[in-house]
Amino acid sequence: MLDKEIILWDECIEIFKKVSNKRLNEFLDEMVLFITKHKMSFNEVADLNFLEFICSIDSNKFIIGTTGDNFEGLSKKYINTKQPTLREILKIISNTIWDLTTITTDEICPHCKSDNLRILTDFKKENIYKSCETCFWIECNGKAYVRPQDLFPADKDIISRLKENT
C-alpha cells in the first residue's frame, strides 16, 4: 500500500468513528471536507463530474438520510475494512455520500415494484429523474429513459420544483 492510501484511510476511519444517525448533516459535511481536502489525490481515480458534485455539496441544501440506512452500523463495517486502495476509499466515501443525499420516495417502481425510487437530476439541474435502485429503471416527465451518464442526487430546490409540477 502507498503511504498516501494509509494516511487517507486513517483519516477516513476517524470520520466514520464519529458518525451518529442523529447528526448525519455533520457526518456528510466531514466527508465532503475530506474529499475536498484530498481532491488532487482522488482526481486520478474519480469521475470528475461526480467529484465536482461532491465538493460542491452544502448539507443544508439536501434532505439527508432518507434511505433508512443505519450509517452507524455501516461505519463499523468500514472501520474494520482492511487497507483499501485509493479507488476503494473513494468508492466507500462516494457511496456513503450518495446514500446520504439521495432522496428515497414513497413511490413504487412501475417496472419491478420495488420501493427504492430515488430523485436525481442532471449536472445542470435541468431535468428531474425518478430512478429505481433495484432494477435501474429511470423516468423523466412520466417517460422511461435510458439512464443518462451523469446523474446526481436532487437537492431541496429540485424536490420543491418536482412537487410544484405534480
JSON list of N, CA and C in Angstrom, two decimals, residues 21-48:
[
{"chain": "A", "resi": 21, "resn": "ASN", "atom": "N", "xyz": [-26.33, 8.59, 13.73]},
{"chain": "A", "resi": 21, "resn": "ASN", "atom": "CA", "xyz": [-27.55, 8.64, 12.91]},
{"chain": "A", "resi": 21, "resn": "ASN", "atom": "C", "xyz": [-28.37, 9.89, 13.23]},
{"chain": "A", "resi": 22, "resn": "LYS", "atom": "N", "xyz": [-28.12, 10.52, 14.36]},
{"chain": "A", "resi": 22, "resn": "LYS", "atom": "CA", "xyz": [-28.85, 11.73, 14.75]},
{"chain": "A", "resi": 22, "resn": "LYS", "atom": "C", "xyz": [-28.18, 13.00, 14.24]},
{"chain": "A", "resi": 23, "resn": "ARG", "atom": "N", "xyz": [-26.94, 12.88, 13.75]},
{"chain": "A", "resi": 23, "resn": "ARG", "atom": "CA", "xyz": [-26.20, 14.05, 13.26]},
{"chain": "A", "resi": 23, "resn": "ARG", "atom": "C", "xyz": [-25.61, 13.77, 11.88]},
{"chain": "A", "resi": 24, "resn": "LEU", "atom": "N", "xyz": [-26.46, 13.36, 10.96]},
{"chain": "A", "resi": 24, "resn": "LEU", "atom": "CA", "xyz": [-25.99, 12.97, 9.63]},
{"chain": "A", "resi": 24, "resn": "LEU", "atom": "C", "xyz": [-25.48, 14.16, 8.82]},
{"chain": "A", "resi": 25, "resn": "ASN", "atom": "N", "xyz": [-26.03, 15.36, 9.07]},
{"chain": "A", "resi": 25, "resn": "ASN", "atom": "CA", "xyz": [-25.53, 16.54, 8.35]},
{"chain": "A", "resi": 25, "resn": "ASN", "atom": "C", "xyz": [-24.05, 16.77, 8.66]},
{"chain": "A", "resi": 26, "resn": "GLU", "atom": "N", "xyz": [-23.69, 16.64, 9.93]},
{"chain": "A", "resi": 26, "resn": "GLU", "atom": "CA", "xyz": [-22.29, 16.83, 10.32]},
{"chain": "A", "resi": 26, "resn": "GLU", "atom": "C", "xyz": [-21.41, 15.75, 9.69]},
{"chain": "A", "resi": 27, "resn": "PHE", "atom": "N", "xyz": [-21.90, 14.53, 9.67]},
{"chain": "A", "resi": 27, "resn": "PHE", "atom": "CA", "xyz": [-21.17, 13.42, 9.04]},
{"chain": "A", "resi": 27, "resn": "PHE", "atom": "C", "xyz": [-20.94, 13.72, 7.56]},
{"chain": "A", "resi": 28, "resn": "LEU", "atom": "N", "xyz": [-21.99, 14.15, 6.88]},
{"chain": "A", "resi": 28, "resn": "LEU", "atom": "CA", "xyz": [-21.86, 14.50, 5.46]},
{"chain": "A", "resi": 28, "resn": "LEU", "atom": "C", "xyz": [-20.86, 15.63, 5.27]},
{"chain": "A", "resi": 29, "resn": "ASP", "atom": "N", "xyz": [-20.97, 16.67, 6.10]},
{"chain": "A", "resi": 29, "resn": "ASP", "atom": "CA", "xyz": [-20.03, 17.80, 5.98]},
{"chain": "A", "resi": 29, "resn": "ASP", "atom": "C", "xyz": [-18.59, 17.34, 6.14]},
{"chain": "A", "resi": 30, "resn": "GLU", "atom": "N", "xyz": [-18.34, 16.44, 7.08]},
{"chain": "A", "resi": 30, "resn": "GLU", "atom": "CA", "xyz": [-16.97, 15.96, 7.29]},
{"chain": "A", "resi": 30, "resn": "GLU", "atom": "C", "xyz": [-16.47, 15.16, 6.09]},
{"chain": "A", "resi": 31, "resn": "MET", "atom": "N", "xyz": [-17.35, 14.36, 5.49]},
{"chain": "A", "resi": 31, "resn": "MET", "atom": "CA", "xyz": [-16.93, 13.58, 4.32]},
{"chain": "A", "resi": 31, "resn": "MET", "atom": "C", "xyz": [-16.66, 14.50, 3.12]},
{"chain": "A", "resi": 32, "resn": "VAL", "atom": "N", "xyz": [-17.51, 15.51, 2.94]},
{"chain": "A", "resi": 32, "resn": "VAL", "atom": "CA", "xyz": [-17.29, 16.46, 1.84]},
{"chain": "A", "resi": 32, "resn": "VAL", "atom": "C", "xyz": [-15.98, 17.21, 2.06]},
{"chain": "A", "resi": 33, "resn": "LEU", "atom": "N", "xyz": [-15.73, 17.62, 3.28]},
{"chain": "A", "resi": 33, "resn": "LEU", "atom": "CA", "xyz": [-14.48, 18.31, 3.60]},
{"chain": "A", "resi": 33, "resn": "LEU", "atom": "C", "xyz": [-13.27, 17.40, 3.33]},
{"chain": "A", "resi": 34, "resn": "PHE", "atom": "N", "xyz": [-13.39, 16.13, 3.69]},
{"chain": "A", "resi": 34, "resn": "PHE", "atom": "CA", "xyz": [-12.33, 15.16, 3.44]},
{"chain": "A", "resi": 34, "resn": "PHE", "atom": "C", "xyz": [-12.04, 15.05, 1.94]},
{"chain": "A", "resi": 35, "resn": "ILE", "atom": "N", "xyz": [-13.08, 14.89, 1.14]},
{"chain": "A", "resi": 35, "resn": "ILE", "atom": "CA", "xyz": [-12.90, 14.77, -0.31]},
{"chain": "A", "resi": 35, "resn": "ILE", "atom": "C", "xyz": [-12.32, 16.06, -0.88]},
{"chain": "A", "resi": 36, "resn": "THR", "atom": "N", "xyz": [-12.83, 17.20, -0.44]},
{"chain": "A", "resi": 36, "resn": "THR", "atom": "CA", "xyz": [-12.35, 18.49, -0.94]},
{"chain": "A", "resi": 36, "resn": "THR", "atom": "C", "xyz": [-10.86, 18.66, -0.59]},
{"chain": "A", "resi": 37, "resn": "LYS", "atom": "N", "xyz": [-10.51, 18.33, 0.63]},
{"chain": "A", "resi": 37, "resn": "LYS", "atom": "CA", "xyz": [-9.12, 18.45, 1.10]},
{"chain": "A", "resi": 37, "resn": "LYS", "atom": "C", "xyz": [-8.17, 17.59, 0.27]},
{"chain": "A", "resi": 38, "resn": "HIS", "atom": "N", "xyz": [-8.64, 16.41, -0.13]},
{"chain": "A", "resi": 38, "resn": "HIS", "atom": "CA", "xyz": [-7.78, 15.46, -0.85]},
{"chain": "A", "resi": 38, "resn": "HIS", "atom": "C", "xyz": [-8.17, 15.31, -2.32]},
{"chain": "A", "resi": 39, "resn": "LYS", "atom": "N", "xyz": [-8.81, 16.33, -2.84]},
{"chain": "A", "resi": 39, "resn": "LYS", "atom": "CA", "xyz": [-9.32, 16.27, -4.22]},
{"chain": "A", "resi": 39, "resn": "LYS", "atom": "C", "xyz": [-8.23, 15.91, -5.23]},
{"chain": "A", "resi": 40, "resn": "MET", "atom": "N", "xyz": [-7.07, 16.48, -5.10]},
{"chain": "A", "resi": 40, "resn": "MET", "atom": "CA", "xyz": [-6.00, 16.20, -6.06]},
{"chain": "A", "resi": 40, "resn": "MET", "atom": "C", "xyz": [-5.63, 14.72, -6.05]},
{"chain": "A", "resi": 41, "resn": "SER", "atom": "N", "xyz": [-5.65, 14.10, -4.89]},
{"chain": "A", "resi": 41, "resn": "SER", "atom": "CA", "xyz": [-5.35, 12.66, -4.82]},
{"chain": "A", "resi": 41, "resn": "SER", "atom": "C", "xyz": [-6.41, 11.84, -5.53]},
{"chain": "A", "resi": 42, "resn": "PHE", "atom": "N", "xyz": [-7.67, 12.25, -5.37]},
{"chain": "A", "resi": 42, "resn": "PHE", "atom": "CA", "xyz": [-8.77, 11.49, -5.96]},
{"chain": "A", "resi": 42, "resn": "PHE", "atom": "C", "xyz": [-8.97, 11.76, -7.44]},
{"chain": "A", "resi": 43, "resn": "ASN", "atom": "N", "xyz": [-8.42, 12.85, -7.96]},
{"chain": "A", "resi": 43, "resn": "ASN", "atom": "CA", "xyz": [-8.56, 13.18, -9.38]},
{"chain": "A", "resi": 43, "resn": "ASN", "atom": "C", "xyz": [-8.15, 12.03, -10.28]},
{"chain": "A", "resi": 44, "resn": "GLU", "atom": "N", "xyz": [-7.16, 11.27, -9.87]},
{"chain": "A", "resi": 44, "resn": "GLU", "atom": "CA", "xyz": [-6.65, 10.20, -10.73]},
{"chain": "A", "resi": 44, "resn": "GLU", "atom": "C", "xyz": [-7.56, 8.98, -10.81]},
{"chain": "A", "resi": 45, "resn": "VAL", "atom": "N", "xyz": [-8.51, 8.84, -9.87]},
{"chain": "A", "resi": 45, "resn": "VAL", "atom": "CA", "xyz": [-9.36, 7.65, -9.87]},
{"chain": "A", "resi": 45, "resn": "VAL", "atom": "C", "xyz": [-10.86, 7.98, -9.91]},
{"chain": "A", "resi": 46, "resn": "ALA", "atom": "N", "xyz": [-11.21, 9.24, -9.95]},
{"chain": "A", "resi": 46, "resn": "ALA", "atom": "CA", "xyz": [-12.61, 9.64, -9.82]},
{"chain": "A", "resi": 46, "resn": "ALA", "atom": "C", "xyz": [-13.25, 10.01, -11.15]},
{"chain": "A", "resi": 47, "resn": "ASP", "atom": "N", "xyz": [-14.57, 9.88, -11.19]},
{"chain": "A", "resi": 47, "resn": "ASP", "atom": "CA", "xyz": [-15.36, 10.51, -12.22]},
{"chain": "A", "resi": 47, "resn": "ASP", "atom": "C", "xyz": [-15.33, 12.00, -11.85]},
{"chain": "A", "resi": 48, "resn": "LEU", "atom": "N", "xyz": [-14.75, 12.82, -12.71]},
{"chain": "A", "resi": 48, "resn": "LEU", "atom": "CA", "xyz": [-14.50, 14.21, -12.34]},
{"chain": "A", "resi": 48, "resn": "LEU", "atom": "C", "xyz": [-15.78, 15.01, -12.13]}
]
